[in-house]
PDB file of C-alpha atoms and ligand atoms in Angstrom:
ATOM      1  CA  UNK A 954      22.810-182.570-118.705  1.00  0.00           C
ATOM      2  CA  UNK A 955      22.725-186.034-117.799  1.00  0.00           C
ATOM      3  CA  UNK A 956      23.248-186.374-114.896  1.00  0.00           C
ATOM      4  CA  UNK A 957      26.114-189.065-113.426  1.00  0.00           C
ATOM      5  CA  UNK A 958      24.454-190.975-110.695  1.00  0.00           C
ATOM      6  CA  UNK A 959      23.313-194.812-111.950  1.00  0.00           C
ATOM      7  CA  UNK A 960      19.587-194.628-111.457  1.00  0.00           C
ATOM      8  CA  UNK A 961      17.816-196.455-108.707  1.00  0.00           C
ATOM      9  CA  UNK A 962      14.588-197.824-108.308  1.00  0.00           C
ATOM     10  CA  UNK A 963      13.276-199.849-105.378  1.00  0.00           C
ATOM     11  CA  UNK A 964       9.709-201.826-105.281  1.00  0.00           C
ATOM     12  CA  UNK A 965       7.981-201.841-101.468  1.00  0.00           C
ATOM     13  CA  UNK A 966       5.929-204.752-101.511  1.00  0.00           C
ATOM     14  CA  UNK A 967       4.848-203.134 -97.786  1.00  0.00           C
ATOM     15  CA  UNK A 968       2.431-206.182 -96.823  1.00  0.00           C
ATOM     16  CA  UNK A 969       1.149-207.727 -99.588  1.00  0.00           C
ATOM     17  CA  UNK A 970       1.310-211.340-101.388  1.00  0.00           C
ATOM     18  CA  UNK A 971       1.444-214.736-100.821  1.00  0.00           C
ATOM     19  CA  UNK A 972       4.476-217.203-101.311  1.00  0.00           C
ATOM     20  CA  UNK A 973       4.203-218.131-104.680  1.00  0.00           C
ATOM     21  CA  UNK A 974       3.061-214.430-105.429  1.00  0.00           C
ATOM     22  CA  UNK A 975       6.481-213.350-104.036  1.00  0.00           C
ATOM     23  CA  UNK A 976       8.383-216.095-106.068  1.00  0.00           C
ATOM     24  CA  UNK A 977       5.722-215.710-109.308  1.00  0.00           C
ATOM     25  CA  UNK A 978       6.918-211.783-108.627  1.00  0.00           C
ATOM     26  CA  UNK A 979      10.377-211.866-108.533  1.00  0.00           C
ATOM     27  CA  UNK A 980      11.143-214.458-111.153  1.00  0.00           C
ATOM     28  CA  UNK A 981       9.227-211.699-113.732  1.00  0.00           C
ATOM     29  CA  UNK A 982      11.533-209.106-112.606  1.00  0.00           C
ATOM     30  CA  UNK A 983      14.732-211.516-112.559  1.00  0.00           C
ATOM     31  CA  UNK A 984      13.664-212.617-116.007  1.00  0.00           C
ATOM     32  CA  UNK A 985      13.101-209.147-117.843  1.00  0.00           C
ATOM     33  CA  UNK A 986      15.557-207.451-116.013  1.00  0.00           C
ATOM     34  CA  UNK A 987      17.053-206.464-119.229  1.00  0.00           C
ATOM     35  CA  UNK A 988      14.214-203.519-120.040  1.00  0.00           C
ATOM     36  CA  UNK A 989      15.277-201.854-117.142  1.00  0.00           C
ATOM     37  CA  UNK A 990      18.969-200.854-118.845  1.00  0.00           C
ATOM     38  CA  UNK A 991      21.375-199.488-116.138  1.00  0.00           C
ATOM     39  CA  UNK A 992      18.386-199.315-113.867  1.00  0.00           C
ATOM     40  CA  UNK A 993      19.397-200.586-110.187  1.00  0.00           C
ATOM     41  CA  UNK A 994      16.831-202.626-109.426  1.00  0.00           C
ATOM     42  CA  UNK A 995      16.012-203.633-105.543  1.00  0.00           C
ATOM     43  CA  UNK A 996      13.099-205.764-104.692  1.00  0.00           C
ATOM     44  CA  UNK A 997      11.763-205.183-101.420  1.00  0.00           C
ATOM     45  CA  UNK A 998       9.575-208.253-100.041  1.00  0.00           C
ATOM     46  CA  UNK A 999       7.878-208.902 -96.466  1.00  0.00           C
ATOM     47  CA  UNK A1000      10.339-209.698 -94.259  1.00  0.00           C
ATOM     48  CA  UNK A1001       9.139-213.226 -94.195  1.00  0.00           C
ATOM     49  CA  UNK A1002       9.376-213.939 -97.590  1.00  0.00           C
ATOM     50  CA  UNK A1003      13.365-212.872 -97.830  1.00  0.00           C
ATOM     51  CA  UNK A1004      14.526-215.549 -98.382  1.00  0.00           C
ATOM     52  CA  UNK A1005      12.106-216.476-100.778  1.00  0.00           C
ATOM     53  CA  UNK A1006      12.876-213.873-103.287  1.00  0.00           C
ATOM     54  CA  UNK A1007      16.163-214.454-102.138  1.00  0.00           C
ATOM     55  CA  UNK A1008      15.965-217.801-103.514  1.00  0.00           C
ATOM     56  CA  UNK A1009      14.143-216.157-106.268  1.00  0.00           C
ATOM     57  CA  UNK A1010      16.897-213.601-107.324  1.00  0.00           C
ATOM     58  CA  UNK A1011      19.184-216.436-107.299  1.00  0.00           C
ATOM     59  CA  UNK A1012      21.254-214.680-104.444  1.00  0.00           C
ATOM     60  CA  UNK A1013      24.891-215.113-103.560  1.00  0.00           C
ATOM     61  CA  UNK A1014      27.156-213.145-101.794  1.00  0.00           C
ATOM     62  CA  UNK A1015      24.426-210.117-102.117  1.00  0.00           C
ATOM     63  CA  UNK A1016      24.851-210.925-105.219  1.00  0.00           C
ATOM     64  CA  UNK A1017      22.532-211.753-108.093  1.00  0.00           C
ATOM     65  CA  UNK A1018      23.499-212.457-111.290  1.00  0.00           C
ATOM     66  CA  UNK A1019      20.948-210.612-112.653  1.00  0.00           C
ATOM     67  CA  UNK A1020      21.895-207.344-111.426  1.00  0.00           C
ATOM     68  CA  UNK A1021      18.755-207.276-109.308  1.00  0.00           C
ATOM     69  CA  UNK A1022      18.892-206.650-105.626  1.00  0.00           C
ATOM     70  CA  UNK A1023      17.092-207.636-102.669  1.00  0.00           C
ATOM     71  CA  UNK A1024      15.976-205.032 -99.785  1.00  0.00           C
ATOM     72  CA  UNK A1025      14.114-205.101 -95.992  1.00  0.00           C
ATOM     73  CA  UNK A1026      11.003-202.615 -95.582  1.00  0.00           C
ATOM     74  CA  UNK A1027      12.761-202.403 -91.734  1.00  0.00           C
ATOM     75  CA  UNK A1028      15.152-203.174 -89.010  1.00  0.00           C
ATOM     76  CA  UNK A1029      15.584-203.241 -85.907  1.00  0.00           C
ATOM     77  CA  UNK A1030      18.822-201.386 -84.857  1.00  0.00           C
ATOM     78  CA  UNK A1031      20.282-203.685 -82.385  1.00  0.00           C
ATOM     79  CA  UNK A1032      22.415-206.612 -84.129  1.00  0.00           C
ATOM     80  CA  UNK A1033      20.640-208.977 -81.398  1.00  0.00           C
ATOM     81  CA  UNK A1034      19.054-209.380 -78.395  1.00  0.00           C
ATOM     82  CA  UNK A1035      15.921-209.380 -76.754  1.00  0.00           C
ATOM     83  CA  UNK A1036      13.686-207.539 -78.870  1.00  0.00           C
ATOM     84  CA  UNK A1037      10.896-210.357 -80.013  1.00  0.00           C
ATOM     85  CA  UNK A1038       9.151-209.960 -83.309  1.00  0.00           C
ATOM     86  CA  UNK A1039      12.239-207.437 -84.388  1.00  0.00           C
ATOM     87  CA  UNK A1040      15.467-208.524 -87.112  1.00  0.00           C
ATOM     88  CA  UNK A1041      18.728-207.382 -86.707  1.00  0.00           C
ATOM     89  CA  UNK A1042      20.812-205.807 -89.325  1.00  0.00           C
ATOM     90  CA  UNK A1043      23.133-208.975 -90.062  1.00  0.00           C
ATOM     91  CA  UNK A1044      20.091-210.845 -90.480  1.00  0.00           C
ATOM     92  CA  UNK A1045      19.060-209.272 -93.338  1.00  0.00           C
ATOM     93  CA  UNK A1046      22.774-209.307 -94.917  1.00  0.00           C
ATOM     94  CA  UNK A1047      22.191-213.257 -94.410  1.00  0.00           C
ATOM     95  CA  UNK A1048      19.479-213.054 -96.507  1.00  0.00           C
ATOM     96  CA  UNK A1049      21.215-211.602 -98.568  1.00  0.00           C
ATOM     97  CA  UNK A1050      19.918-208.146 -98.669  1.00  0.00           C
ATOM     98  CA  UNK A1051      21.778-204.699 -99.997  1.00  0.00           C
ATOM     99  CA  UNK A1052      19.038-202.133 -99.172  1.00  0.00           C
ATOM    100  CA  UNK A1053      17.271-201.253 -96.149  1.00  0.00           C
ATOM    101  CA  UNK A1054      14.402-199.127 -95.828  1.00  0.00           C
ATOM    102  CA  UNK A1055      14.175-196.848 -93.902  1.00  0.00           C
ATOM    103  CA  UNK A1056      11.632-194.303 -92.351  1.00  0.00           C
ATOM    104  CA  UNK A1057       9.497-195.015 -94.554  1.00  0.00           C
ATOM    105  CA  UNK A1058       6.206-192.473 -93.401  1.00  0.00           C
ATOM    106  CA  UNK A1059       3.939-195.475 -92.402  1.00  0.00           C
ATOM    107  CA  UNK A1060       6.522-196.496 -90.022  1.00  0.00           C
ATOM    108  CA  UNK A1061       7.393-193.160 -88.554  1.00  0.00           C
ATOM    109  CA  UNK A1062       3.508-191.974 -88.947  1.00  0.00           C
ATOM    110  CA  UNK A1063       1.919-195.800 -87.886  1.00  0.00           C
ATOM    111  CA  UNK A1064       4.842-197.083 -85.380  1.00  0.00           C
ATOM    112  CA  UNK A1065       5.741-194.066 -83.585  1.00  0.00           C
ATOM    113  CA  UNK A1066       9.037-194.180 -85.492  1.00  0.00           C
ATOM    114  CA  UNK A1067      11.314-190.756 -84.892  1.00  0.00           C
ATOM    115  CA  UNK A1068      14.557-188.539 -86.478  1.00  0.00           C
ATOM    116  CA  UNK A1069      16.718-190.638 -83.419  1.00  0.00           C
ATOM    117  CA  UNK A1070      15.123-194.138 -84.606  1.00  0.00           C
ATOM    118  CA  UNK A1071      15.559-193.182 -88.343  1.00  0.00           C
ATOM    119  CA  UNK A1072      19.294-192.249 -87.684  1.00  0.00           C
ATOM    120  CA  UNK A1073      19.825-194.934 -84.727  1.00  0.00           C
ATOM    121  CA  UNK A1074      18.758-197.521 -87.646  1.00  0.00           C
ATOM    122  CA  UNK A1075      20.665-195.343 -90.829  1.00  0.00           C
ATOM    123  CA  UNK A1076      24.082-196.020 -88.606  1.00  0.00           C
ATOM    124  CA  UNK A1077      23.214-199.726 -87.571  1.00  0.00           C
ATOM    125  CA  UNK A1078      22.738-200.373 -91.471  1.00  0.00           C
ATOM    126  CA  UNK A1079      26.165-198.812 -92.208  1.00  0.00           C
ATOM    127  CA  UNK A1080      27.649-200.282 -89.612  1.00  0.00           C
ATOM    128  CA  UNK A1081      26.071-203.317 -91.078  1.00  0.00           C
ATOM    129  CA  UNK A1082      27.452-202.916 -94.853  1.00  0.00           C
ATOM    130  CA  UNK A1083      23.763-202.524 -95.640  1.00  0.00           C
ATOM    131  CA  UNK A1084      23.286-199.292 -98.178  1.00  0.00           C
ATOM    132  CA  UNK A1085      20.198-197.438 -96.567  1.00  0.00           C
ATOM    133  CA  UNK A1086      17.189-195.646 -98.534  1.00  0.00           C
ATOM    134  CA  UNK A1087      16.093-193.285 -95.574  1.00  0.00           C
ATOM    135  CA  UNK A1088      13.195-191.657 -96.673  1.00  0.00           C
ATOM    136  CA  UNK A1089      12.191-187.945 -95.971  1.00  0.00           C
ATOM    137  CA  UNK A1090       8.063-185.973 -96.759  1.00  0.00           C
ATOM    138  CA  UNK A1091       5.869-183.853 -95.384  1.00  0.00           C
ATOM    139  CA  UNK A1092       2.047-184.310 -94.972  1.00  0.00           C
ATOM    140  CA  UNK A1093      -0.531-182.530 -97.031  1.00  0.00           C
ATOM    141  CA  UNK A1094      -1.110-180.217 -93.697  1.00  0.00           C
ATOM    142  CA  UNK A1095       2.220-179.354 -93.487  1.00  0.00           C
ATOM    143  CA  UNK A1096       2.782-179.025 -97.345  1.00  0.00           C
ATOM    144  CA  UNK A1097      -0.562-176.395 -97.204  1.00  0.00           C
ATOM    145  CA  UNK A1098       1.194-174.391 -93.913  1.00  0.00           C
ATOM    146  CA  UNK A1099       3.607-174.198 -96.028  1.00  0.00           C
ATOM    147  CA  UNK A1100       6.075-175.783 -93.315  1.00  0.00           C
ATOM    148  CA  UNK A1101       7.604-178.704 -96.332  1.00  0.00           C
ATOM    149  CA  UNK A1102      10.876-177.134 -96.700  1.00  0.00           C
ATOM    150  CA  UNK A1103      11.251-177.100 -92.695  1.00  0.00           C
ATOM    151  CA  UNK A1104      10.522-180.275 -92.138  1.00  0.00           C
ATOM    152  CA  UNK A1105      11.469-181.865 -94.371  1.00  0.00           C
ATOM    153  CA  UNK A1106      15.138-179.921 -93.425  1.00  0.00           C
ATOM    154  CA  UNK A1107      14.602-181.225 -89.923  1.00  0.00           C
ATOM    155  CA  UNK A1108      13.844-184.935 -91.089  1.00  0.00           C
ATOM    156  CA  UNK A1109      17.450-184.712 -92.808  1.00  0.00           C
ATOM    157  CA  UNK A1110      19.337-183.264 -90.270  1.00  0.00           C
ATOM    158  CA  UNK A1111      17.533-185.334 -87.647  1.00  0.00           C
ATOM    159  CA  UNK A1112      17.718-189.015 -89.731  1.00  0.00           C
ATOM    160  CA  UNK A1113      21.136-188.467 -91.273  1.00  0.00           C
ATOM    161  CA  UNK A1114      23.151-186.464 -87.694  1.00  0.00           C
ATOM    162  CA  UNK A1115      26.897-187.344 -87.233  1.00  0.00           C
ATOM    163  CA  UNK A1116      26.912-189.342 -90.475  1.00  0.00           C
ATOM    164  CA  UNK A1117      30.627-188.734 -91.630  1.00  0.00           C
ATOM    165  CA  UNK A1118      30.819-187.803 -95.472  1.00  0.00           C
ATOM    166  CA  UNK A1119      32.060-191.211 -96.699  1.00  0.00           C
ATOM    167  CA  UNK A1120      28.699-193.042 -94.477  1.00  0.00           C
ATOM    168  CA  UNK A1121      26.392-189.915 -95.886  1.00  0.00           C
ATOM    169  CA  UNK A1122      27.678-190.883 -99.967  1.00  0.00           C
ATOM    170  CA  UNK A1123      26.466-194.587 -98.878  1.00  0.00           C
ATOM    171  CA  UNK A1124      22.946-194.097 -98.733  1.00  0.00           C
ATOM    172  CA  UNK A1125      19.972-193.451-100.429  1.00  0.00           C
ATOM    173  CA  UNK A1126      17.258-190.789 -99.589  1.00  0.00           C
ATOM    174  CA  UNK A1127      14.007-191.168-100.595  1.00  0.00           C
ATOM    175  CA  UNK A1128      10.991-187.625-100.709  1.00  0.00           C
ATOM    176  CA  UNK A1129       8.248-189.448-100.398  1.00  0.00           C
ATOM    177  CA  UNK A1130       5.575-187.057 -99.649  1.00  0.00           C
ATOM    178  CA  UNK A1131       3.304-188.268 -97.260  1.00  0.00           C
ATOM    179  CA  UNK A1132      -0.376-187.046 -99.386  1.00  0.00           C
ATOM    180  CA  UNK A1133       1.199-188.722-103.203  1.00  0.00           C
ATOM    181  CA  UNK A1134       1.548-192.133-101.001  1.00  0.00           C
ATOM    182  CA  UNK A1135      -0.931-194.339-102.225  1.00  0.00           C
ATOM    183  CA  UNK A1136      -3.614-192.303-103.051  1.00  0.00           C
ATOM    184  CA  UNK A1137      -2.990-191.652-106.744  1.00  0.00           C
ATOM    185  CA  UNK A1138      -2.251-187.853-105.849  1.00  0.00           C
ATOM    186  CA  UNK A1139       1.509-187.195-107.945  1.00  0.00           C
ATOM    187  CA  UNK A1140       3.934-184.502-106.946  1.00  0.00           C
ATOM    188  CA  UNK A1141       4.093-182.471-110.209  1.00  0.00           C
ATOM    189  CA  UNK A1142       7.853-183.127-111.412  1.00  0.00           C
ATOM    190  CA  UNK A1143       8.528-179.005-110.599  1.00  0.00           C
ATOM    191  CA  UNK A1144       6.827-179.931-106.894  1.00  0.00           C
ATOM    192  CA  UNK A1145       9.617-182.342-106.242  1.00  0.00           C
ATOM    193  CA  UNK A1146      12.822-180.958-108.413  1.00  0.00           C
ATOM    194  CA  UNK A1147      12.371-178.296-105.624  1.00  0.00           C
ATOM    195  CA  UNK A1148      12.388-180.269-102.844  1.00  0.00           C
ATOM    196  CA  UNK A1149      15.178-182.865-104.039  1.00  0.00           C
ATOM    197  CA  UNK A1150      17.169-179.828-104.333  1.00  0.00           C
ATOM    198  CA  UNK A1151      16.170-178.815-101.371  1.00  0.00           C
ATOM    199  CA  UNK A1152      17.412-182.182 -99.941  1.00  0.00           C
ATOM    200  CA  UNK A1153      20.720-181.872-101.819  1.00  0.00           C
ATOM    201  CA  UNK A1154      21.492-178.760-100.915  1.00  0.00           C
ATOM    202  CA  UNK A1155      21.117-179.937 -96.945  1.00  0.00           C
ATOM    203  CA  UNK A1156      23.258-183.022 -98.157  1.00  0.00           C
ATOM    204  CA  UNK A1157      26.366-181.241 -99.150  1.00  0.00           C
ATOM    205  CA  UNK A1158      25.712-178.959 -96.404  1.00  0.00           C
ATOM    206  CA  UNK A1159      26.410-181.881 -93.745  1.00  0.00           C
ATOM    207  CA  UNK A1160      29.294-183.051 -96.850  1.00  0.00           C
ATOM    208  CA  UNK A1161      30.291-181.147 -99.511  1.00  0.00           C
ATOM    209  CA  UNK A1162      29.108-180.421-102.910  1.00  0.00           C
ATOM    210  CA  UNK A1163      31.293-183.654-104.047  1.00  0.00           C
ATOM    211  CA  UNK A1164      29.410-186.039-102.372  1.00  0.00           C
ATOM    212  CA  UNK A1165      25.663-184.382-102.296  1.00  0.00           C
ATOM    213  CA  UNK A1166      26.463-184.346-106.315  1.00  0.00           C
ATOM    214  CA  UNK A1167      27.001-188.352-105.763  1.00  0.00           C
ATOM    215  CA  UNK A1168      24.081-189.343-103.793  1.00  0.00           C
ATOM    216  CA  UNK A1169      20.606-190.360-104.787  1.00  0.00           C
ATOM    217  CA  UNK A1170      17.892-189.523-104.017  1.00  0.00           C
ATOM    218  CA  UNK A1171      14.214-191.503-104.818  1.00  0.00           C
ATOM    219  CA  UNK A1172      11.131-189.703-105.768  1.00  0.00           C
ATOM    220  CA  UNK A1173       7.875-192.325-104.068  1.00  0.00           C
ATOM    221  CA  UNK A1174       4.483-191.715-104.325  1.00  0.00           C
ATOM    222  CA  UNK A1175       2.101-192.458-106.400  1.00  0.00           C
ATOM    223  CA  UNK A1176       4.514-193.145-109.151  1.00  0.00           C
ATOM    224  CA  UNK A1177       3.072-195.119-112.454  1.00  0.00           C
ATOM    225  CA  UNK A1178       4.559-195.981-115.456  1.00  0.00           C
ATOM    226  CA  UNK A1179       2.716-192.836-116.985  1.00  0.00           C
ATOM    227  CA  UNK A1180       3.672-190.759-115.096  1.00  0.00           C
ATOM    228  CA  UNK A1181       7.893-191.505-114.403  1.00  0.00           C
ATOM    229  CA  UNK A1182       9.414-190.093-117.812  1.00  0.00           C
ATOM    230  CA  UNK A1183       8.292-186.335-115.969  1.00  0.00           C
ATOM    231  CA  UNK A1184       9.654-187.084-112.542  1.00  0.00           C
ATOM    232  CA  UNK A1185      12.344-188.646-114.095  1.00  0.00           C
ATOM    233  CA  UNK A1186      13.812-186.051-116.698  1.00  0.00           C
ATOM    234  CA  UNK A1187      14.597-183.436-113.694  1.00  0.00           C
ATOM    235  CA  UNK A1188      17.659-183.006-112.862  1.00  0.00           C
ATOM    236  CA  UNK A1189      17.944-184.175-108.970  1.00  0.00           C
ATOM    237  CA  UNK A1190      15.302-187.057-109.079  1.00  0.00           C
ATOM    238  CA  UNK A1191      17.711-189.973-109.475  1.00  0.00           C
ATOM    239  CA  UNK A1192      15.022-192.943-109.547  1.00  0.00           C
ATOM    240  CA  UNK A1193      11.890-193.965-107.736  1.00  0.00           C
ATOM    241  CA  UNK A1194      10.862-195.494-104.575  1.00  0.00           C
ATOM    242  CA  UNK A1195       7.467-197.338-106.216  1.00  0.00           C
ATOM    243  CA  UNK A1196       4.851-198.918-103.429  1.00  0.00           C
ATOM    244  CA  UNK A1197       1.199-200.022-105.262  1.00  0.00           C
ATOM    245  CA  UNK A1198       2.727-200.489-108.663  1.00  0.00           C
ATOM    246  CA  UNK A1199       5.566-202.880-107.724  1.00  0.00           C
ATOM    247  CA  UNK A1200       3.244-205.583-107.380  1.00  0.00           C
ATOM    248  CA  UNK A1201       3.265-205.676-111.216  1.00  0.00           C
ATOM    249  CA  UNK A1202       6.100-206.515-113.204  1.00  0.00           C
ATOM    250  CA  UNK A1203       4.904-204.492-116.276  1.00  0.00           C
ATOM    251  CA  UNK A1204       4.107-201.577-114.258  1.00  0.00           C
ATOM    252  CA  UNK A1205       7.448-201.619-112.244  1.00  0.00           C
ATOM    253  CA  UNK A1206       9.675-202.865-115.784  1.00  0.00           C
ATOM    254  CA  UNK A1207       7.716-199.396-116.542  1.00  0.00           C
ATOM    255  CA  UNK A1208       8.527-196.887-114.745  1.00  0.00           C
ATOM    256  CA  UNK A1209      12.636-198.534-114.625  1.00  0.00           C
ATOM    257  CA  UNK A1210      12.033-198.309-118.450  1.00  0.00           C
ATOM    258  CA  UNK A1211      11.413-194.280-117.752  1.00  0.00           C
ATOM    259  CA  UNK A1212      14.471-193.661-115.673  1.00  0.00           C
ATOM    260  CA  UNK A1213      17.045-195.252-118.960  1.00  0.00           C
TER     261      UNK A1213
HETATM  262  C1  PEP B1495       5.618-195.611-100.765  1.00  0.00           C
HETATM  263  O1  PEP B1495       4.739-196.432 -99.804  1.00  0.00           O
HETATM  264  O2  PEP B1495       6.254-195.633-100.555  1.00  0.00           O
HETATM  265  C2  PEP B1495       5.251-195.739-102.275  1.00  0.00           C
HETATM  266  C3  PEP B1495       5.651-194.682-102.499  1.00  0.00           C
HETATM  267  O3  PEP B1495       3.581-195.702-102.079  1.00  0.00           O
HETATM  268  P1  PEP B1495       2.736-196.128-103.652  1.00  0.00           P
HETATM  269  O4  PEP B1495       3.702-195.986-104.773  1.00  0.00           O
HETATM  270  O5  PEP B1495       1.759-196.733-104.013  1.00  0.00           O
HETATM  271  O6  PEP B1495       2.573-194.256-103.293  1.00  0.00           O
END
């Protein structure tokens, strides 16, 4: 039975492109957004280009006429202060963001973000009115050591600690096995579904089965137009967080179309 959850496909552009190319890509996605059907699209450009992409999306009051939403790739958990080089949640809101990616594996592995840090950021994002896309996922060593369930369980519990059921209902979770990110090695649909079902069960234990049934859980890790349909067919996969393939409008929209 198809789920009632609206599918969501987000593009994480990471530290790529320049001003003219972000404009070109955003305009291409907006111009063809109907190809995604009812799938919600989110573009997450580098922070310095949020305003440029927001203008291309014609965002006013965080609403874009095309329905394509804007998201940050990271933020600080404080609203302001002496944190050189950081971006505050209200600043993302001010630039028209509705979403923010938190706890991406690159933030965890390269910038030392722990579950406690991700938890503080998740609470700050919700307090600012942003929808956090909270990323979790095991490394290759952890999967091969049979620790996937334990690692993902600890990340979900740690990153979402202290959230009320109504807060939990407002988040998006992205399951991104680290070994599949940027490697071309996509998890099999069965591998992904197994962990998505685990995450939904954890959300049920943190809130209730009803709340868990409303939370969208994206898969991320080498999603491409040619593997998206098999992932989309899984009952607990509600969309994708896309890195490399989100840099081409054709590929990004092709993935979104698979989730229609
Ligand atoms: C990501 O970085 O979130 C990601 C899923 O990257 P890729 O699609 O390139 O594997």
